[in-house]
GROMACS .gro file of C-alpha atoms in nm:
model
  421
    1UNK     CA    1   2.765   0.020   2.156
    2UNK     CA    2   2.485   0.073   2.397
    3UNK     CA    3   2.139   0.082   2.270
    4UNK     CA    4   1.963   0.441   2.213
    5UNK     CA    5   1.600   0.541   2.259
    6UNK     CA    6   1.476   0.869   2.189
    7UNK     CA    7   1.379   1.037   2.521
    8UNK     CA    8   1.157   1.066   2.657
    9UNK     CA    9   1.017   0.767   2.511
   10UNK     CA   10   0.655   0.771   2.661
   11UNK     CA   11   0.457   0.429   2.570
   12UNK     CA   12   0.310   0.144   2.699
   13UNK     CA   13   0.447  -0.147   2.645
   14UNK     CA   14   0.394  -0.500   2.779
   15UNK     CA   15   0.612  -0.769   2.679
   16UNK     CA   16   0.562  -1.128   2.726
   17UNK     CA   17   0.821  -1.405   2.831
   18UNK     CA   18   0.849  -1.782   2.733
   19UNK     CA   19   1.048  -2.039   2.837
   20UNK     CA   20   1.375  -2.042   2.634
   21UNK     CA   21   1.794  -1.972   2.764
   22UNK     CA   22   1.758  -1.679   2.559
   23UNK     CA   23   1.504  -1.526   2.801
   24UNK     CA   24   1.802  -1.349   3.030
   25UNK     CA   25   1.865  -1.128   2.665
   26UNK     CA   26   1.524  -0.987   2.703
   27UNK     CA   27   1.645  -0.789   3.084
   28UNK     CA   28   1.890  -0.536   2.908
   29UNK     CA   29   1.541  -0.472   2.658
   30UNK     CA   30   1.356  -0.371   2.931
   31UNK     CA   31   1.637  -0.194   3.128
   32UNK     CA   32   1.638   0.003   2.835
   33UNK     CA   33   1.286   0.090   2.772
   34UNK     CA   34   1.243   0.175   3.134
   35UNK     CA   35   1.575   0.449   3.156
   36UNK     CA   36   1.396   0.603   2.824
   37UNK     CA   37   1.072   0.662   3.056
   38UNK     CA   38   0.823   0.408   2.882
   39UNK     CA   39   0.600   0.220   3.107
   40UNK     CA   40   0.690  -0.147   3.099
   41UNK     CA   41   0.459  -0.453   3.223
   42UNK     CA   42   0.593  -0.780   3.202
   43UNK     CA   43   0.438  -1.138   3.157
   44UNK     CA   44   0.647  -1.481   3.256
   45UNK     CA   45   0.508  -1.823   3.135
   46UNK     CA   46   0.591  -2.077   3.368
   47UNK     CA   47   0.836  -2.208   3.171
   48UNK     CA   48   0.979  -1.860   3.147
   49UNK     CA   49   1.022  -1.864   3.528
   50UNK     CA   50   1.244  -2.191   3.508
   51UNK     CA   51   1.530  -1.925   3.316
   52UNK     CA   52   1.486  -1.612   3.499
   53UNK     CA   53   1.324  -1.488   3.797
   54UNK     CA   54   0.993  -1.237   3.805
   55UNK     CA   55   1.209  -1.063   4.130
   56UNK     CA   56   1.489  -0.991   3.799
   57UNK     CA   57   1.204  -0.871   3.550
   58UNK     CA   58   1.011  -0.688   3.831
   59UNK     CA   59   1.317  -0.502   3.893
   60UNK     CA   60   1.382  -0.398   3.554
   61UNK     CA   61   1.022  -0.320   3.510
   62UNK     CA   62   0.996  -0.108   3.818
   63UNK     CA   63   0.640  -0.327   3.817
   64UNK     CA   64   0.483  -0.635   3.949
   65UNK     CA   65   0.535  -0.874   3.709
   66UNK     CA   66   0.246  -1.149   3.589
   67UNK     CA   67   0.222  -1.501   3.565
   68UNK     CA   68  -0.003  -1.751   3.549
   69UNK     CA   69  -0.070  -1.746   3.910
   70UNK     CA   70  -0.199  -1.445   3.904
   71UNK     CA   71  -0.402  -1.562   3.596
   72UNK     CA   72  -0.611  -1.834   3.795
   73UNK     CA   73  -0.673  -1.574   4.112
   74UNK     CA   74  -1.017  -1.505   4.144
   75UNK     CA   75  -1.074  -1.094   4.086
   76UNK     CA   76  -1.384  -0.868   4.178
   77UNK     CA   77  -1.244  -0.696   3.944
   78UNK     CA   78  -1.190  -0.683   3.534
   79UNK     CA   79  -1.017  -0.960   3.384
   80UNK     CA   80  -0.635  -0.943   3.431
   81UNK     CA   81  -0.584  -1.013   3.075
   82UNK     CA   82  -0.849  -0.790   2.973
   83UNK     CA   83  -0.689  -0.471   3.171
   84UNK     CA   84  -0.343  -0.561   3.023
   85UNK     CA   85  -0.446  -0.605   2.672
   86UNK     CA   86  -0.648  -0.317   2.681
   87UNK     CA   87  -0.348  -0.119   2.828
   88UNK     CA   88  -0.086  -0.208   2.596
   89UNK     CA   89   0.024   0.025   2.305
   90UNK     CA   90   0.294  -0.243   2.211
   91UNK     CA   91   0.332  -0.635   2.231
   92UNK     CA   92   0.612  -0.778   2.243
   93UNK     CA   93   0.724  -1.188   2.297
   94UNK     CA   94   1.044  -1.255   2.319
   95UNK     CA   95   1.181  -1.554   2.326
   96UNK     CA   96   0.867  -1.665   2.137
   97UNK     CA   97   0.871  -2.077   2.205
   98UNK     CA   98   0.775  -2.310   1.903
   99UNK     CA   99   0.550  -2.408   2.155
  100UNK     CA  100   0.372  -2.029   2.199
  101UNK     CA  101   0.405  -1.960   1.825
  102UNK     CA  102   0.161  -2.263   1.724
  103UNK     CA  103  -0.080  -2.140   1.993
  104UNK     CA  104  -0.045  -1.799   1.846
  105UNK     CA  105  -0.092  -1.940   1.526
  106UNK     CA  106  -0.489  -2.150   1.580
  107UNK     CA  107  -0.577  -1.883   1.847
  108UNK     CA  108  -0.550  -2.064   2.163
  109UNK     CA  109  -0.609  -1.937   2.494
  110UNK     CA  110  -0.465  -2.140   2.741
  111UNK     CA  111  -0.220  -1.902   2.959
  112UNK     CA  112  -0.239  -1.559   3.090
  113UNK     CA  113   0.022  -1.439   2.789
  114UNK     CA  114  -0.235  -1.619   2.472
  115UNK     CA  115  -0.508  -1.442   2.670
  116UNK     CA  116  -0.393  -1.129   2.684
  117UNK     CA  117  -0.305  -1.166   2.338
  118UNK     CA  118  -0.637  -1.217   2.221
  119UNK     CA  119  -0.785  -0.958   2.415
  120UNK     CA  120  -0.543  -0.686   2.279
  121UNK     CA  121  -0.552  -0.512   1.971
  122UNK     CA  122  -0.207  -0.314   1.906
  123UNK     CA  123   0.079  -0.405   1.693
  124UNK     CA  124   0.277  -0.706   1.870
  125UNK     CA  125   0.635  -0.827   1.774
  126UNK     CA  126   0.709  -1.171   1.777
  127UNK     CA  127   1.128  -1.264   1.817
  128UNK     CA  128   1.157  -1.604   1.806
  129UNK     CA  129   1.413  -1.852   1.968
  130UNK     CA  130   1.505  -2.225   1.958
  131UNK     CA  131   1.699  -2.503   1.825
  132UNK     CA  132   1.774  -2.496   1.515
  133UNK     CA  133   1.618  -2.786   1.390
  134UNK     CA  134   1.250  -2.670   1.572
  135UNK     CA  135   1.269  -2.329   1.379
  136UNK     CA  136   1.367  -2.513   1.011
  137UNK     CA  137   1.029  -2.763   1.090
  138UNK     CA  138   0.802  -2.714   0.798
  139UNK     CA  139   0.510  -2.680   1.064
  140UNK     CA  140   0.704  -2.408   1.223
  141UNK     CA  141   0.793  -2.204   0.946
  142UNK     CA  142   0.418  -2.293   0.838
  143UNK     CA  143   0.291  -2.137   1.193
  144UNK     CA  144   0.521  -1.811   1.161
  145UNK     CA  145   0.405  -1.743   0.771
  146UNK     CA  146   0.069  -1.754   0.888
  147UNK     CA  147   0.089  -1.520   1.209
  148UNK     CA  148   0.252  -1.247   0.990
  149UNK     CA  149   0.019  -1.282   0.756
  150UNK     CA  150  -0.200  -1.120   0.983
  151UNK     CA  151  -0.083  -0.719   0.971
  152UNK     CA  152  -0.087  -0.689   1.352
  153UNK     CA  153   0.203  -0.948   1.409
  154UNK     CA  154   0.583  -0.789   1.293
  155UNK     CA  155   0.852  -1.034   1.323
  156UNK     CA  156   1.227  -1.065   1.406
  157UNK     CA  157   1.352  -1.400   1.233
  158UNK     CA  158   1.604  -1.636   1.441
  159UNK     CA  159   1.956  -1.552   1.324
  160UNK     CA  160   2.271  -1.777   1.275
  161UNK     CA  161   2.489  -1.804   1.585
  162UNK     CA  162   2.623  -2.057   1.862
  163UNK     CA  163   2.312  -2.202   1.968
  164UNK     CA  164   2.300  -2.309   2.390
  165UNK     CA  165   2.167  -2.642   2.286
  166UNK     CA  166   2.387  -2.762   2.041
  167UNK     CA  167   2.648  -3.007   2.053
  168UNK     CA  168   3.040  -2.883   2.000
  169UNK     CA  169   3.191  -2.991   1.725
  170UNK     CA  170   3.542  -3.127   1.653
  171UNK     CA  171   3.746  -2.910   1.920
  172UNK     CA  172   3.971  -2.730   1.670
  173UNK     CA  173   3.605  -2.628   1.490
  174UNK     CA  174   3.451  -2.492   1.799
  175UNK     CA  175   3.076  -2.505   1.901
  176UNK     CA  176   2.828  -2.590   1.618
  177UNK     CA  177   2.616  -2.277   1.450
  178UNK     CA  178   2.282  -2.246   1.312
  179UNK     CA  179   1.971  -2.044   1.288
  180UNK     CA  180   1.775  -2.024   1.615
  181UNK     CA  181   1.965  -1.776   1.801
  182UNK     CA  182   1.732  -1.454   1.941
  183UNK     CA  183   1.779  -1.133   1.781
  184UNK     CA  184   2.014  -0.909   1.972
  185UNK     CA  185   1.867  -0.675   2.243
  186UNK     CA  186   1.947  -0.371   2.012
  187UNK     CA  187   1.761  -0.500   1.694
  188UNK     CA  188   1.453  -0.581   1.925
  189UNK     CA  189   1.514  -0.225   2.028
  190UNK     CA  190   1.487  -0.098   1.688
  191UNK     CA  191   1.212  -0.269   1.623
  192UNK     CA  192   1.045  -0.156   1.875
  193UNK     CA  193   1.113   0.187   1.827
  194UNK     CA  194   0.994   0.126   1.416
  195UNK     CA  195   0.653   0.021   1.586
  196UNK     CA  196   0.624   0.304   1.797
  197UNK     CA  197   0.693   0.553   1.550
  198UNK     CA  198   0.469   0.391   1.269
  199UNK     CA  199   0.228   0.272   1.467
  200UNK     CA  200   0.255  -0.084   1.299
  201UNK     CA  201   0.213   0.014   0.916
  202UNK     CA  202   0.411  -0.084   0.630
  203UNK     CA  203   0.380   0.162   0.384
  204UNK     CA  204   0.664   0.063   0.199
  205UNK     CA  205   0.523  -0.292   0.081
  206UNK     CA  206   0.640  -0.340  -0.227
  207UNK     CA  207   0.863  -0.061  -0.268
  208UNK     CA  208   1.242  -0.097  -0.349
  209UNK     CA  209   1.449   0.168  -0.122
  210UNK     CA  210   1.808   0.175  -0.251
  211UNK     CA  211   2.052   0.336   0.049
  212UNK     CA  212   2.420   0.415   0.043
  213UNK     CA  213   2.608   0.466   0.365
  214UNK     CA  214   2.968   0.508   0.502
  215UNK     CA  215   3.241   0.749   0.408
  216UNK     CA  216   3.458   0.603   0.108
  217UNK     CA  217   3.836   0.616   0.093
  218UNK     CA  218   4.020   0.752  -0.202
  219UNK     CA  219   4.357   0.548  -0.163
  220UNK     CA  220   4.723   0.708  -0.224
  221UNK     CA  221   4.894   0.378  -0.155
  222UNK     CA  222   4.775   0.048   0.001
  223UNK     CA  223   4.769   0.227   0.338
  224UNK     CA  224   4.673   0.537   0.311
  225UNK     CA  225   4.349   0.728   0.188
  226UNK     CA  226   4.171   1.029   0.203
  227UNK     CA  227   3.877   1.011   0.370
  228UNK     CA  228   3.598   1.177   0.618
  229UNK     CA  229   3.435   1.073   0.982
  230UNK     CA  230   3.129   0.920   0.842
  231UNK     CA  231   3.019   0.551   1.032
  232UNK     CA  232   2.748   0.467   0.841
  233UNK     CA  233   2.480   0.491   1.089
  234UNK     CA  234   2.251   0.702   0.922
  235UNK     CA  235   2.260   0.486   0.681
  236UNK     CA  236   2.209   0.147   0.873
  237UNK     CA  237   1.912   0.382   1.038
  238UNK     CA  238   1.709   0.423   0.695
  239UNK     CA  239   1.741   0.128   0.606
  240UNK     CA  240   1.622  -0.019   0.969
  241UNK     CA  241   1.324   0.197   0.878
  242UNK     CA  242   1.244   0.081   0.515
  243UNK     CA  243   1.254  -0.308   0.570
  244UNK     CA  244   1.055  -0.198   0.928
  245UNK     CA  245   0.833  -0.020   0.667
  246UNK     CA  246   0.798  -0.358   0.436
  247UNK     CA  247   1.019  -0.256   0.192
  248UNK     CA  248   1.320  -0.468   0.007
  249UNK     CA  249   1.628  -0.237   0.074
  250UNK     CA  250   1.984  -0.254  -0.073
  251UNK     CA  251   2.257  -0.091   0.119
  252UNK     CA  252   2.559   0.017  -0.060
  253UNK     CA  253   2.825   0.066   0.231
  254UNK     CA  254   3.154   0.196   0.221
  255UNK     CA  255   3.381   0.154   0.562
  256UNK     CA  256   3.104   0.065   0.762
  257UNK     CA  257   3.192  -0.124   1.073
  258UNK     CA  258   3.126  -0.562   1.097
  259UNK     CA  259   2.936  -0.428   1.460
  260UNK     CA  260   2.726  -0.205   1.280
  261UNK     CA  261   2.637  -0.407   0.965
  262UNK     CA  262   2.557  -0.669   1.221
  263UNK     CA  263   2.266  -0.505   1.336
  264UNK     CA  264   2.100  -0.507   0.975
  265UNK     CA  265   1.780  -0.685   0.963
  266UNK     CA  266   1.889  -0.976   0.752
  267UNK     CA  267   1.652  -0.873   0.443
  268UNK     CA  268   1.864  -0.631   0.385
  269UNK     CA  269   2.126  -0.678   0.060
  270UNK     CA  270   2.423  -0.577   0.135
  271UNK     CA  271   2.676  -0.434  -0.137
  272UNK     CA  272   3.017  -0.292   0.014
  273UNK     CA  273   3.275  -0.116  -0.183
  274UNK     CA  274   3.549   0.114  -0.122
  275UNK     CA  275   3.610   0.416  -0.295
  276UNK     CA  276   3.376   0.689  -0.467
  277UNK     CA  277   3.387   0.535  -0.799
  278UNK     CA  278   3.323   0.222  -0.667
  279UNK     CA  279   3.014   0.364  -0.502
  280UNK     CA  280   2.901   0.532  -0.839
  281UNK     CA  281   2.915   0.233  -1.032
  282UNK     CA  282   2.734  -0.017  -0.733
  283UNK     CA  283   2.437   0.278  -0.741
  284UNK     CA  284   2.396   0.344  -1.120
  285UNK     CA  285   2.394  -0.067  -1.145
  286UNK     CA  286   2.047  -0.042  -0.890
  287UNK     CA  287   1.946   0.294  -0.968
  288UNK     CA  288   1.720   0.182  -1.182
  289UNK     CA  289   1.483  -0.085  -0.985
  290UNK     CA  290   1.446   0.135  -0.660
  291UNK     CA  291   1.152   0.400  -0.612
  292UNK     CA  292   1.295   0.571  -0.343
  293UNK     CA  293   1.715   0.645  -0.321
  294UNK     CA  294   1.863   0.769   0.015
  295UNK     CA  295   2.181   0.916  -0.022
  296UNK     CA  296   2.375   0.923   0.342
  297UNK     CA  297   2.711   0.855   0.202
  298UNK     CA  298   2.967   1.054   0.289
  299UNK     CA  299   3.116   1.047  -0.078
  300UNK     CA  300   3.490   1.200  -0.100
  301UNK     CA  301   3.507   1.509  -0.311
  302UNK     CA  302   3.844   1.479  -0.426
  303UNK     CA  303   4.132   1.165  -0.469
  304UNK     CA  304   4.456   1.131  -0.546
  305UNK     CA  305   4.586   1.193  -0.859
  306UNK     CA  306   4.796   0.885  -0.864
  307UNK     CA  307   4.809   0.566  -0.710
  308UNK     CA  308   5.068   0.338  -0.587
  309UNK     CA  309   4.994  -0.016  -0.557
  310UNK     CA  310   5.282  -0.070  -0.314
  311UNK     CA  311   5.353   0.122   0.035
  312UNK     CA  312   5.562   0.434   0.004
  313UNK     CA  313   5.808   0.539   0.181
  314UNK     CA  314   5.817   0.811   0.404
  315UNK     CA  315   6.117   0.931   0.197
  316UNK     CA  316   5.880   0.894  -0.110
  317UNK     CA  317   5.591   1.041  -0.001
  318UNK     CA  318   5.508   1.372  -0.168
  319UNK     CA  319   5.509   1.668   0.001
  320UNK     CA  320   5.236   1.836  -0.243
  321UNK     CA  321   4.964   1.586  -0.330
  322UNK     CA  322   4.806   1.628  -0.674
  323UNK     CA  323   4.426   1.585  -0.629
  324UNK     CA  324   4.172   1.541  -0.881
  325UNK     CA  325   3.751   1.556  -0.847
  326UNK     CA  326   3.552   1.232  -0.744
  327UNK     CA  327   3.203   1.196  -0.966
  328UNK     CA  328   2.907   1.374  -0.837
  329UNK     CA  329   2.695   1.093  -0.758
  330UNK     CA  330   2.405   1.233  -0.660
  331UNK     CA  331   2.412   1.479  -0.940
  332UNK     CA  332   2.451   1.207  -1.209
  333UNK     CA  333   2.110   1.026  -0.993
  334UNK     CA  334   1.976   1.326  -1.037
  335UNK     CA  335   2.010   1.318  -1.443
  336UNK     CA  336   1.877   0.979  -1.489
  337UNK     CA  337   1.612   0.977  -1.221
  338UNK     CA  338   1.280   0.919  -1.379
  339UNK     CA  339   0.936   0.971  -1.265
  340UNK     CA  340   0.792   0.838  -0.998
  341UNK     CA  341   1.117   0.791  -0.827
  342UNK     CA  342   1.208   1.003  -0.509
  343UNK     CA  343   1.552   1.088  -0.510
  344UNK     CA  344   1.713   1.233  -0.130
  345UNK     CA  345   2.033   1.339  -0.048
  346UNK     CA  346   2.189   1.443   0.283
  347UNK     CA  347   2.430   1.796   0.367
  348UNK     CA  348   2.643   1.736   0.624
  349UNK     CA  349   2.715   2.123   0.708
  350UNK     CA  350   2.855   2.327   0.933
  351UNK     CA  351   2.754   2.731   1.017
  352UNK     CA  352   2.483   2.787   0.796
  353UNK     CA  353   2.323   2.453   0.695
  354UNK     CA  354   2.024   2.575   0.486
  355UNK     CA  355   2.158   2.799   0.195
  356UNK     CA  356   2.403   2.538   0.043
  357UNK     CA  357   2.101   2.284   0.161
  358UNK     CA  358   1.847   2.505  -0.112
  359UNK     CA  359   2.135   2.482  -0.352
  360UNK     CA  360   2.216   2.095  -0.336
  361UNK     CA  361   1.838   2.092  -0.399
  362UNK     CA  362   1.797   2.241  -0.704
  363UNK     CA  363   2.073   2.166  -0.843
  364UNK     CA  364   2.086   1.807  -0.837
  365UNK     CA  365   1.720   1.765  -0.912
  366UNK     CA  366   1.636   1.584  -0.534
  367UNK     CA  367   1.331   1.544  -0.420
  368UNK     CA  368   1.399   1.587  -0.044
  369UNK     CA  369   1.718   1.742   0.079
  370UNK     CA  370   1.864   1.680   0.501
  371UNK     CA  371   2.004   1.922   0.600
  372UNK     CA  372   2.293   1.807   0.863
  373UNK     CA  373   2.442   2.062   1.090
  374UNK     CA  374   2.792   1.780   1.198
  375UNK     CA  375   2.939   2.104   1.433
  376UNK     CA  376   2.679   2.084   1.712
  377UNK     CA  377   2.702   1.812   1.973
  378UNK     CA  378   2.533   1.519   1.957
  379UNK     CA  379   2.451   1.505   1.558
  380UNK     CA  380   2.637   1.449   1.271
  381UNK     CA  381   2.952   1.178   1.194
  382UNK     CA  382   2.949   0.926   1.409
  383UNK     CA  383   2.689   1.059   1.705
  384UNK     CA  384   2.375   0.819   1.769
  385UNK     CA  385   2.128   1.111   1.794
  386UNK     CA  386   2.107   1.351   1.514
  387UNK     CA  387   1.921   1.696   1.452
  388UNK     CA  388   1.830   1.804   1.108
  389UNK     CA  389   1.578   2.037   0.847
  390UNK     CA  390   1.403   1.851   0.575
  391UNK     CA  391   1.333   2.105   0.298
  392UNK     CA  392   1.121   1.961  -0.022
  393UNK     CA  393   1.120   2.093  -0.379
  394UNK     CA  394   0.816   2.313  -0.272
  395UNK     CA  395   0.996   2.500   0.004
  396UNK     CA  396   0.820   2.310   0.261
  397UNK     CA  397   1.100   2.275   0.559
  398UNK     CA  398   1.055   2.053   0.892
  399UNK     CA  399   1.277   2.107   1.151
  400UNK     CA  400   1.384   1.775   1.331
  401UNK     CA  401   1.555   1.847   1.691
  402UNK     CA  402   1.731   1.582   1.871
  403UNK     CA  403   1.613   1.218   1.800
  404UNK     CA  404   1.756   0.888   1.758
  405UNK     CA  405   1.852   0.830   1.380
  406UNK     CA  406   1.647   0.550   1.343
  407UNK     CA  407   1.382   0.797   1.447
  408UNK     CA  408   1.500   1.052   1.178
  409UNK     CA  409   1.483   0.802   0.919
  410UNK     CA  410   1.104   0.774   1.027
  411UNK     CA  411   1.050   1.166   1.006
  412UNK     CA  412   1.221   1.131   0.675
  413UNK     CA  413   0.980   0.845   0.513
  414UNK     CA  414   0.698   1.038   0.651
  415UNK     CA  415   0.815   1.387   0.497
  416UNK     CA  416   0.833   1.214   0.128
  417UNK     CA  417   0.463   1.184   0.168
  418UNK     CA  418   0.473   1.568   0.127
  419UNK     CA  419   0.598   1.510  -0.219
  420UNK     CA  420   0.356   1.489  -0.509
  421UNK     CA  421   0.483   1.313  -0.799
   0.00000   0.00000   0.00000
């Protein structure tokens, strides 16, 4: 799955390298910010330089690329650091060293990269990588508490995986695992593209966003279901957005792929069922504790009447299937919700997306209704971009054209503001 960027995606953004084997990770970042049309200067430690080149990054960047060298060369000029600090919209270090977090952490300035830190003043994003047993080091959690404690710093926390410095195990256990590893080039992405859409704020501190996601399967037999197109990536989108946002999100996914859950940020619960009534019951259960509800879901209307808990025959399968109605689970949300909870559903539609849009509205007592047109290229099941109308209980309607659905999910949190409770 390759990673998607709204285009054209116009910003300035410097990112700084440290020394760490997860540095090469941090070229398919930039590749990708520079093919979206951002402009892209790069900093390399000298420990950086000792894992990848600044010929590689300077490539990528379609930029000279800094180091210390440059640091220490006398200017008749501004201050190097000042210029780039003062340039960049966005900050990002990645790998972030134990090393460069505690210098982050007292305010050192030691280095062209702490410099320029110091003399900058937009949101940065810290991703962190290194053996597992530097990252669980009281001081080191103690030093990454205290630099997001500070609004300006947003953080991607080391994940579990095969770490480059570990030992293998027993052969028939493989290679050792623990927390350390770098986030993957396309969560970094994502997080990027949060910051640039937000501009660094989380809104959603303290709020409890509940999401569902997926398209469920009504079974006729072990093996086969009735079902829709639906991935799920609207879904992962929004909630991206809401823990981007600060908020503590609960996904409720239904056929959602293990490559696409892995790119959850890992504050995200994670509930996974099946069928519609499986999805009914997981929602009602955590309707309750979340002020804003995002329904993506593809739920199925309709299921089979009966169910066989063994595989039919083709002999026995029937050639008319008695169907019966799923629950409305929006529509029972809808009954229950309860002041000041915001309540939004999606319509997937095709021809005419805003009539039965108005009518979802009202009669399931939403908040916000999307309006989905999934017959137009590029949007809908399964696409990475989406296009879409958000229409309010007021009437007020913002048309979305052609974005990333991370980016949609953005629009979306932004829109609710339009909603007086």
């Amino acid at each position: 799955m390759k990673p998607v960027l709204p285009f054209p995606f116009q910003k300035r953004i410097l990112i700084a390298v440290s020394g760490g084997i997860a540095a090469y990770k941090i070229c398919e970042v930039i590749s990708t910010l520079a093919k979206a049309g951002a402009e892209v200067r790069a900093i390399l430690t000298d420990s950086a330089q000792q894992f990848i080149t600044p010929l590689t990054i300077a490539t990528l960047c379609r930029h000279q690329v800094y180091t210390d060298a440059d640091f220490w060369l006398p200017t008749h000029g501004r201050p190097l650091h000042i210029q780039l600090g003062e340039w960049a919209e966005l900050f990002v270090i990645a790998p972030l060293t134990a090393n460069s977090l505690a210098k982050i952490s007292v305010g050192m300035a030691d280095n062209l990269l702490t410099n320029t830190l110091l003399a900058s003043s937009c949101p940065v994003l810290l991703v962190p990588a290194m053996n597992r047993q530097m990252w669980q080091q009281s001081i080191v959690q103690q030093n990454w508490q205290q630099v997001l404690s500070d609004g300006r710093f947003h953080g991607i926390a080391p994940v579990a995986g095969v770490l480059a410095c570990d030992l293998p195990a027993e052969e028939s256990e493989g290679w050792q695992v623990g927390s350390g590893r770098m986030a993957e080039p396309r969560q970094i992405l994502a997080c990027i593209e949060s910051l640039v859409q937000t501009g660094g704020k989380r809104d959603l501190v303290g709020k409890g966003v509940l999401v569902s996601a997926g398209g469920t399967r009504e079974h006729l037999d072990p093996v086969r279901f009735i079902g829709n197109p639906s991935t799920g990536k609207m879904g992962l989108a929004v909630a991206q957005a809401a823990v981007h946002r600060g908020a503590r999100v609960t996904l409720v996914q239904a056929a959602m792929s293990a490559e696409l859950l892995a790119l959850l940020p890992d504050e995200v619960e994670v509930v996974s069922v099946t069928s519609a009534e499986q999805m009914r019951r997981a929602m009602l259960e955590r309707f309750a504790q979340a002020d804003i509800t995002v329904m993506t879901a593809a739920v199925g209307d309709v299921q089979p009447l009966d169910y066989c808990d063994r595989k039919l025959s083709k002999a026995d399968l029937p050639t008319v299937l008695p169907l019966k109605h799923c629950a409305d689970i929006l529509a029972e949300l809808g009954k229950i919700k309860q002041p000041p909870q915001f309540l939004v559903g999606f319509a997937a539609q095709t021809g005419d997306i805003l009539t039965p849009a108005l009518g979802k509205l009202k009669a399931k007592n939403l908040d916000v209704i999307v309006a989905n047109p999934v017959d137009k290229p590029n949007a809908g099941f399964g696409s990475d971009t989406n296009t879409a109308t958000l229409i309010n209980q007021a009437g007020k309607q913002v048309n979305i054209e052609g974005c990333s659905k991370l980016t949609l999910a953005h629009h979306l949190f932004n829109f609710l503001e339009t909603v007086k409770k």
